[in-house]
XYZ file of C-alpha atoms in Angstrom:
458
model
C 153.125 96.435 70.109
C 152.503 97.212 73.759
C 152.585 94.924 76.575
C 152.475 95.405 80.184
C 151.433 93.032 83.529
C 149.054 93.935 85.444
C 147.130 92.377 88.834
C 143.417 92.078 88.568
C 142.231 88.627 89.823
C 139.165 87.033 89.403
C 139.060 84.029 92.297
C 136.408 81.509 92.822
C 135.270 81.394 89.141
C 137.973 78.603 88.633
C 136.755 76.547 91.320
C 132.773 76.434 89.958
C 134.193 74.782 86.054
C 133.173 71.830 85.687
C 134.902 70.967 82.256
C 138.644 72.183 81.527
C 139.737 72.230 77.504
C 143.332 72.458 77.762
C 144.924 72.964 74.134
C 148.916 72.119 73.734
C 150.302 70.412 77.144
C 153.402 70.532 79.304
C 155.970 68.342 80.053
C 157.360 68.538 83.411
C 160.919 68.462 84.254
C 162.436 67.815 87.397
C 164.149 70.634 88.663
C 168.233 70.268 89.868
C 168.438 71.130 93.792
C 168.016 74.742 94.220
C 167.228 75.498 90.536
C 163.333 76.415 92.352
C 165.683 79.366 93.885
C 167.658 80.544 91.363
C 166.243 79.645 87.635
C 163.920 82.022 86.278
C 160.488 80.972 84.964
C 160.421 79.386 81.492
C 158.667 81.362 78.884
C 156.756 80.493 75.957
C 157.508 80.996 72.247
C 155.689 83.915 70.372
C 151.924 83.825 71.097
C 150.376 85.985 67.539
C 147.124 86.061 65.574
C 144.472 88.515 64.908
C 141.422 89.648 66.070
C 138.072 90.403 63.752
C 134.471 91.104 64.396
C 131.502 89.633 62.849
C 128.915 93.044 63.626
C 126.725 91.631 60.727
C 125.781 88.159 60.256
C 125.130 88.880 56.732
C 129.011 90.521 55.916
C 132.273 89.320 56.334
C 134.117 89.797 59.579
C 135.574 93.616 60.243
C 139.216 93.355 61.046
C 139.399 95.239 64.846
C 141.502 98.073 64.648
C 141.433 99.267 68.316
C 141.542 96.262 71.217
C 143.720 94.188 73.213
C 144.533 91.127 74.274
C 144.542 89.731 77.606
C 145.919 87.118 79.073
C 144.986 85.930 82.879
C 146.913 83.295 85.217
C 144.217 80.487 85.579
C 146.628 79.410 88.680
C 145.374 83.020 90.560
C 142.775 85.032 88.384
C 145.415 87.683 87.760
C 145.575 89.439 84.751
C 148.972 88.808 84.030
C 149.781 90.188 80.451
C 147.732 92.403 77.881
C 149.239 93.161 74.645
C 147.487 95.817 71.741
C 146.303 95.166 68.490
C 148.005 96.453 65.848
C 145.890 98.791 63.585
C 145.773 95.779 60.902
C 143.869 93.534 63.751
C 147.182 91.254 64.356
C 149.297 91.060 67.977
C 152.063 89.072 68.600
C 153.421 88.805 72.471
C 156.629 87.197 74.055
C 157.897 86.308 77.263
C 154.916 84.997 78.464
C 155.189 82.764 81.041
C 154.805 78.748 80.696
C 151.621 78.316 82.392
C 147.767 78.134 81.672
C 145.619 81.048 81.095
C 142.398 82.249 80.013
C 142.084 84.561 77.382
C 139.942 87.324 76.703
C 139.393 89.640 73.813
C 138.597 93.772 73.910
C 137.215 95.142 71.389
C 137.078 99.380 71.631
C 136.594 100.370 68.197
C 133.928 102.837 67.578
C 130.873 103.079 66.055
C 128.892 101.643 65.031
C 131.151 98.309 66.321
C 130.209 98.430 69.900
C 132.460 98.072 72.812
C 132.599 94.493 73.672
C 134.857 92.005 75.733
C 134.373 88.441 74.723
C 136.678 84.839 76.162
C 138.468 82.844 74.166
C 136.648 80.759 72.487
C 133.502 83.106 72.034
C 132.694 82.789 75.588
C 130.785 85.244 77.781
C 133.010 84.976 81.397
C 135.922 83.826 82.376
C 133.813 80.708 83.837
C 133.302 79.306 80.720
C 136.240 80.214 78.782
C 139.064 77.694 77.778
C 142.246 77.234 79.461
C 145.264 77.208 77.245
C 147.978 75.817 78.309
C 151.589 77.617 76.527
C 154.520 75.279 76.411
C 158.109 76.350 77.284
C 159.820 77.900 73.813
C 157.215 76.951 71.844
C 154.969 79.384 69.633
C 150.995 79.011 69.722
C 148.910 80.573 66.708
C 145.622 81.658 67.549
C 144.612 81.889 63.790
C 142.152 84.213 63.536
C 139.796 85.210 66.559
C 135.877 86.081 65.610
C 134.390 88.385 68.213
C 130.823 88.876 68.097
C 128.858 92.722 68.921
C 127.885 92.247 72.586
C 124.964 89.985 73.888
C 123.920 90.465 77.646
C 121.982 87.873 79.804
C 119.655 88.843 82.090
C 119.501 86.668 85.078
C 118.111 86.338 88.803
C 118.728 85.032 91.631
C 115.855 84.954 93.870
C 113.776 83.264 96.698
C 110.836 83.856 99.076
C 112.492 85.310 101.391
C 116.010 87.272 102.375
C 117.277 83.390 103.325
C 116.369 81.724 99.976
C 118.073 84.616 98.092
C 121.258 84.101 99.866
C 120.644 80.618 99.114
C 119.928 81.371 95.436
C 123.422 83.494 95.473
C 125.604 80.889 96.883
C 124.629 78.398 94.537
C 126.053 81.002 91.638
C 129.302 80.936 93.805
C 130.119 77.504 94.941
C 129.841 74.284 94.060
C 128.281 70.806 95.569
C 131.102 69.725 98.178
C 133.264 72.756 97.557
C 134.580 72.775 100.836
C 136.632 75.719 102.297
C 135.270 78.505 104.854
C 131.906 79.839 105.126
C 130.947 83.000 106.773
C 127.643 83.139 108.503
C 125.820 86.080 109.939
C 122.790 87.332 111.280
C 119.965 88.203 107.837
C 118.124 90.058 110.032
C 120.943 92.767 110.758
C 123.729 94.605 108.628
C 126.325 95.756 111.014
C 128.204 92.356 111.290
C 127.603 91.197 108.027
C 129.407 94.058 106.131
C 132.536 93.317 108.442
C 132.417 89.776 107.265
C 131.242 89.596 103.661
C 135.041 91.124 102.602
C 136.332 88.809 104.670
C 134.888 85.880 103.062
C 137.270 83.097 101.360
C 135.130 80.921 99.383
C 132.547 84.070 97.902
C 129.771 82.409 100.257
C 128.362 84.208 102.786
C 125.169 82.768 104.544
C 122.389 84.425 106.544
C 120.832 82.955 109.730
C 118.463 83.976 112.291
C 119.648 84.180 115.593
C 117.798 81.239 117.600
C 117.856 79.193 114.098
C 119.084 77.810 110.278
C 116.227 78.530 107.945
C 115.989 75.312 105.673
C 116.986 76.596 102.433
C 120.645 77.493 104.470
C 120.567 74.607 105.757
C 120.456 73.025 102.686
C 123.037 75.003 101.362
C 125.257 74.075 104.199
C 125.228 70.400 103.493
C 125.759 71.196 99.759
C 128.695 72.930 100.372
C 129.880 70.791 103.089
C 132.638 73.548 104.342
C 135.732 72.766 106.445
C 135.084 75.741 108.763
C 132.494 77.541 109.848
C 133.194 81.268 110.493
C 130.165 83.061 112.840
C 130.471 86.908 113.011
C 129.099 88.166 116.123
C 127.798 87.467 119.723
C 124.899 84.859 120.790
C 122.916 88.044 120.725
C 122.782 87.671 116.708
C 123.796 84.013 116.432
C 122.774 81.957 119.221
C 124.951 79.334 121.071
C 122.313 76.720 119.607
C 122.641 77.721 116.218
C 126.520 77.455 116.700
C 125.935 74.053 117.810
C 123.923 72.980 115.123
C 125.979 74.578 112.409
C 129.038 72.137 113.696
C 127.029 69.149 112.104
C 127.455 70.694 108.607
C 131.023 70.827 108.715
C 132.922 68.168 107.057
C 134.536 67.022 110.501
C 131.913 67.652 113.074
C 134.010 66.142 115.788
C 136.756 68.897 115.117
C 135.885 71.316 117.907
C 137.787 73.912 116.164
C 135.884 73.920 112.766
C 133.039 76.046 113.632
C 134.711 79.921 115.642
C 133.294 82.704 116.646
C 134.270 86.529 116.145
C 132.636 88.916 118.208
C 133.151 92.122 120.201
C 130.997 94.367 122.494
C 130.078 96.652 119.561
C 129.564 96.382 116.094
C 133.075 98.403 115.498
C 134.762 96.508 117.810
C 133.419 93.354 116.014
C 134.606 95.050 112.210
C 138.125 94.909 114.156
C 137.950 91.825 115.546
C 137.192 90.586 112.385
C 140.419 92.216 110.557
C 142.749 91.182 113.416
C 141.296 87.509 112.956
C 142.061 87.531 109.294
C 145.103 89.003 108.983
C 146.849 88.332 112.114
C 150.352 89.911 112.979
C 151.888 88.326 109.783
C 149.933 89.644 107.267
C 148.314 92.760 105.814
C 144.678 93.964 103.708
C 146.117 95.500 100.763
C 143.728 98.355 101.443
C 141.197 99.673 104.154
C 137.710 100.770 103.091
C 136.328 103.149 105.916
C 132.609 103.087 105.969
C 130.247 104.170 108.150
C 128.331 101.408 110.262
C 125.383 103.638 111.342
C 124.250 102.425 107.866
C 124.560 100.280 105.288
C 124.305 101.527 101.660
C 127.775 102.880 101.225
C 129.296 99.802 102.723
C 127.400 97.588 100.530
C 129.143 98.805 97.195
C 132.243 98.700 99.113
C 132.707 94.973 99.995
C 132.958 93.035 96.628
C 135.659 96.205 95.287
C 137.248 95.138 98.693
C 136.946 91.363 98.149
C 138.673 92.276 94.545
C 141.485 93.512 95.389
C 142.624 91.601 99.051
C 141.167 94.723 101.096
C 138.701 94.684 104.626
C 135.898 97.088 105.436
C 136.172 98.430 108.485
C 133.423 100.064 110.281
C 133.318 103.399 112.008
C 130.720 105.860 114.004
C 130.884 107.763 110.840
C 129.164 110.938 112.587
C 131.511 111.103 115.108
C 134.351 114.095 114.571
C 137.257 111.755 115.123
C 138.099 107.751 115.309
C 137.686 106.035 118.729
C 141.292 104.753 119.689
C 141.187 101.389 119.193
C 140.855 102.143 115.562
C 143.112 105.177 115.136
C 145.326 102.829 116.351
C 145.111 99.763 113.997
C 145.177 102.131 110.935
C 148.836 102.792 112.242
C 149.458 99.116 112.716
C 148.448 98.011 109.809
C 149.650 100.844 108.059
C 148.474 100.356 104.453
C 146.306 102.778 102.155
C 142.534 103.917 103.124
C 139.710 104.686 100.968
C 136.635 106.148 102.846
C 133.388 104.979 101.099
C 130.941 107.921 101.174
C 130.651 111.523 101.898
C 130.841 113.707 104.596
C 127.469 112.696 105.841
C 128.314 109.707 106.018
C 132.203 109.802 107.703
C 132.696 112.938 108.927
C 135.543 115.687 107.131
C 137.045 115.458 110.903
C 137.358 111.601 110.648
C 139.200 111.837 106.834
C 141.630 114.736 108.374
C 142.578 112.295 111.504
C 142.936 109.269 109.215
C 145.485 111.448 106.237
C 147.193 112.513 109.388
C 147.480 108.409 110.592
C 148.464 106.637 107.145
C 149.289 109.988 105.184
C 147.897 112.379 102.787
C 148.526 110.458 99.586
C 147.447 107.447 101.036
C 143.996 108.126 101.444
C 141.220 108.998 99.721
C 137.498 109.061 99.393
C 134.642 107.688 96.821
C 131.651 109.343 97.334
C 128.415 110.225 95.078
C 125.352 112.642 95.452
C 123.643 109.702 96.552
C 123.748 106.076 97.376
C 123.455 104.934 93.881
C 126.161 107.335 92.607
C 128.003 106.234 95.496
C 128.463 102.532 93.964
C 128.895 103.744 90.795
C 131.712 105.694 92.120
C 133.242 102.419 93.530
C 133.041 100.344 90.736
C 134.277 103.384 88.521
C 137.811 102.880 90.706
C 137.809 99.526 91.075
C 135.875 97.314 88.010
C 137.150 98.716 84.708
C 135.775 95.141 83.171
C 133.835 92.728 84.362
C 132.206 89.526 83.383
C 129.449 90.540 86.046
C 127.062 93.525 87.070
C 124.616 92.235 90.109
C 121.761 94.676 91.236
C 120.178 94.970 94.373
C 117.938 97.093 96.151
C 119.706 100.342 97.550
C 116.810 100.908 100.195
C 117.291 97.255 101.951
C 120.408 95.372 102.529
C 119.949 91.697 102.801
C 120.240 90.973 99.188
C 123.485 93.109 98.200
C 125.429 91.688 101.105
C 124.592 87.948 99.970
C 125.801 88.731 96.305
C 128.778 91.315 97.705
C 130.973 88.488 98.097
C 129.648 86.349 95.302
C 131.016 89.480 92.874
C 133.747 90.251 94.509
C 135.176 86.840 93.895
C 134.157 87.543 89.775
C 135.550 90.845 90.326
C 132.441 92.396 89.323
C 130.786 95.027 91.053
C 127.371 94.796 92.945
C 124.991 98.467 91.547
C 122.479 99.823 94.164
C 119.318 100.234 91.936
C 115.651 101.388 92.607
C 112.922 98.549 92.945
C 110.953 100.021 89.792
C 113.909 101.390 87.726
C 117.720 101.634 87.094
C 119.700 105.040 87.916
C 120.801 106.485 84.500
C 124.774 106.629 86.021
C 124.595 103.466 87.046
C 123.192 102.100 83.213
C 126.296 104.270 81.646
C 128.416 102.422 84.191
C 127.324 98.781 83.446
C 127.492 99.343 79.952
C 131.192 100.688 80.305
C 132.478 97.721 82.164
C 131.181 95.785 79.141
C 129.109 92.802 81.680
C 127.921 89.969 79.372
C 125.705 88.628 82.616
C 123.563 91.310 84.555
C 122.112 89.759 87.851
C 119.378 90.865 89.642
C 119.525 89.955 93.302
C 116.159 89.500 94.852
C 112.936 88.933 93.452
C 110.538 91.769 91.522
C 109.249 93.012 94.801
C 112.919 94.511 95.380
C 114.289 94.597 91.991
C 111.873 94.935 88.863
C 111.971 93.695 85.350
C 112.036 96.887 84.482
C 115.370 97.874 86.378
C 116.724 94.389 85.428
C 116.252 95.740 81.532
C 117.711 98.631 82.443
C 114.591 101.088 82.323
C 116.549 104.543 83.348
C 115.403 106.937 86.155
């Protein structure tokens, strides 16, 4: 048996469930003064059972030979435990943690049993899977699990324009009176909306025009109802009016401090502001993505991986030879690891030397493809090894990928730059290896086909 712990989190998927089975419950104890401090976590008893897969309706169920279990905190998304299956289909874990989880099932055996991940109960995503409560020193039997070969829905989110898509997104990632931050931006315009969409907190990010709320935001807004309104950039690309009239959507709209502002002169100096906002002095991104804000493809892939895994995009004059000061010099500050997005036409070799030189050689590192669609693929290759998720949008506009960026970043599932007639063969390969149960295109046909929503290679 092998078991090991490992962080991958999965965030506002809890918050969108409307019904919670919870199997087995827990009786609460009051702790002794201190014991918080000192006593270490209660564990469960022996979680065991075995795995099979029913590839043909018409024969019995295949015992799986080659899989694991997983096992992820429903208090954080994390992935918090993953044991093997042993060759005879069975797995038996301990020192799991007293808690509630959600538990998924991987299924790598070979032909002709297909690769598949499925939730516990035969669930597609983590969204609808149950959540399983283990009790201190007590054992739980899972019996044995049926897995079914892989079935993949093929969905869209879509509206009449840029502003009904984003609409059409954030219904997929919030839910009526949700609450929490929002992040709004000028639709019209990238440069801002990069900086912000791996900042976001609730996986909504909304578009707006820059002297007004288009109504299907609007509506969105008083679905949501948010406790704070976040606007990313000057009056030049969000008016003072439409500042004022977002205030009337929040769920205080006498709190003068519920609806800010980030801004700088420059759309760099507005990716920083936006960092320094977030993070603050007491606090850290896990990671920096570096990506060049002369342009948006590269950028786009960048911000749900970034969203994934508590990292910021941060913009640079990619064609420049070196950084500008201002951000050589919060790379130092902040001091954590760097991943450029994109190749050397994109952020220059001069810019990668400066920033190894800043944070260190083994600290950084680059993702790049021989185009923009290899380029995501290349991103979700490092950073989505499963997801529930693959969204597709566009690779020759932006508006769409930045509404569902941080949609899948909070599923942990990557967002795949795709042709409007077809899907690039790499990027096929790459969906089908993360094993998504839900492909989304983002946008309608005009941007995204039926064809590259089925996958139709080029």
């Amino acid at each position: 048996m092998s078991v090991r712990s490992v962080p991958r989190r999965i965030r506002a998927l809890r918050q969108s469930v409307a019904a919670v089975a919870v199997i087995a419950t827990v009786v609460a104890v009051a702790p002794t003064a201190g014991a918080a401090e000192l006593a270490p976590a209660a564990a469960a008893g022996t979680l065991y059972g075995s795995v099979s897969y029913a590839f043909d309706p018409g024969e019995p169920p295949v015992l799986v030979s080659n899989g694991r279990v997983q096992f992820y905190s429903f208090a954080t998304g994390d992935l918090a435990y993953e044991v093997n299956l042993e060759p005879d289909g069975s797995f038996a874990i301990n020192g799991v943690e007293a808690a509630p989880y959600r538990v998924a099932i991987v299924s790598s055996m070979g032909a002709p049993y297909s690769p598949v991940r499925e939730w516990y109960p035969a669930k597609a995503t983590y969204g609808e899977a149950d959540t399983i409560v283990f009790n201190a020193g007590q054992d739980f039997n899972f019996g044995e699990i049926v897995i079914s070969a892989r079935s993949i829905s093929l969905e869209r989110d879509a509206g009449a324009d840029r502003f009904a898509t984003a609409a059409a997104v954030a219904v997929r990632g919030s839910r009526d009176g949700g609450g929490g931050t929002i992040f709004v931006v000028n639709g019209l315009t990238f440069p801002d909306a990069l900086s912000a969409g791996a900042a976001t907190t609730t996986s909504v990010l909304l578009t707006v025009q820059r002297d007004s709320i288009p109504a299907p935001i609007a509506a969105q807004l008083a679905r949501i109802v948010p406790s704070r309104i976040v606007i990313v950039g000057g009056t030049g690309a969000v008016s003072s009016a439409v500042e004022t009239a977002l205030q009337s959507y929040v769920a205080d709209p006498l709190d003068p401090t519920s609806v800010v502002r980030i801004s700088g002169n420059n759309r760099y100096e507005t990716s920083r502001a936006v960092i320094a906002s977030l993070y603050g002095f007491n606090s850290a991104p896990t990671r920096i993505f570096l990506a060049t804000g002369r342009d948006f493809p590269d950028a786009l892939s960048a911000v749900p991986a970034a969203i994934s895994v508590g990292a910021a995009v941060l913009l640079v004059d990619g064609s420049l030879s070196s950084l500008d000061s201002a951000t050589a010099t919060m790379l130092s500050t902040i001091g954590v690891p760097v991943t450029i997005i994109g190749g050397t036409g994109a952020v220059s070799a001069g810019i990668e030397t400066q920033v190894r030189g800043i944070v260190g050689g083994g600290l950084t590192n680059r993702l790049a493809g021989t185009d923009r669609f290899s380029t995501s693929v290349q991103v979700s290759n490092a950073y989505f090894g499963i997801a529930d998720y693959a969204f597709l949008a566009n690779g020759f506009g932006f508006a769409d990928a930045l509404a569902a960026g941080p949609v899948a970043g909070a599923f942990a599932s990557p967002v795949y730059l795709v042709r409007q007639s077809c899907t690039p063969s790499a990027v096929s390969a790459h969906i089908n290896g993360v094993l998504a149960n839900v492909i989304v295109a983002v946008g309608g046909t005009g941007v995204v086909s039926d064809n590259a929503l089925l996958g139709t290679a080029c």
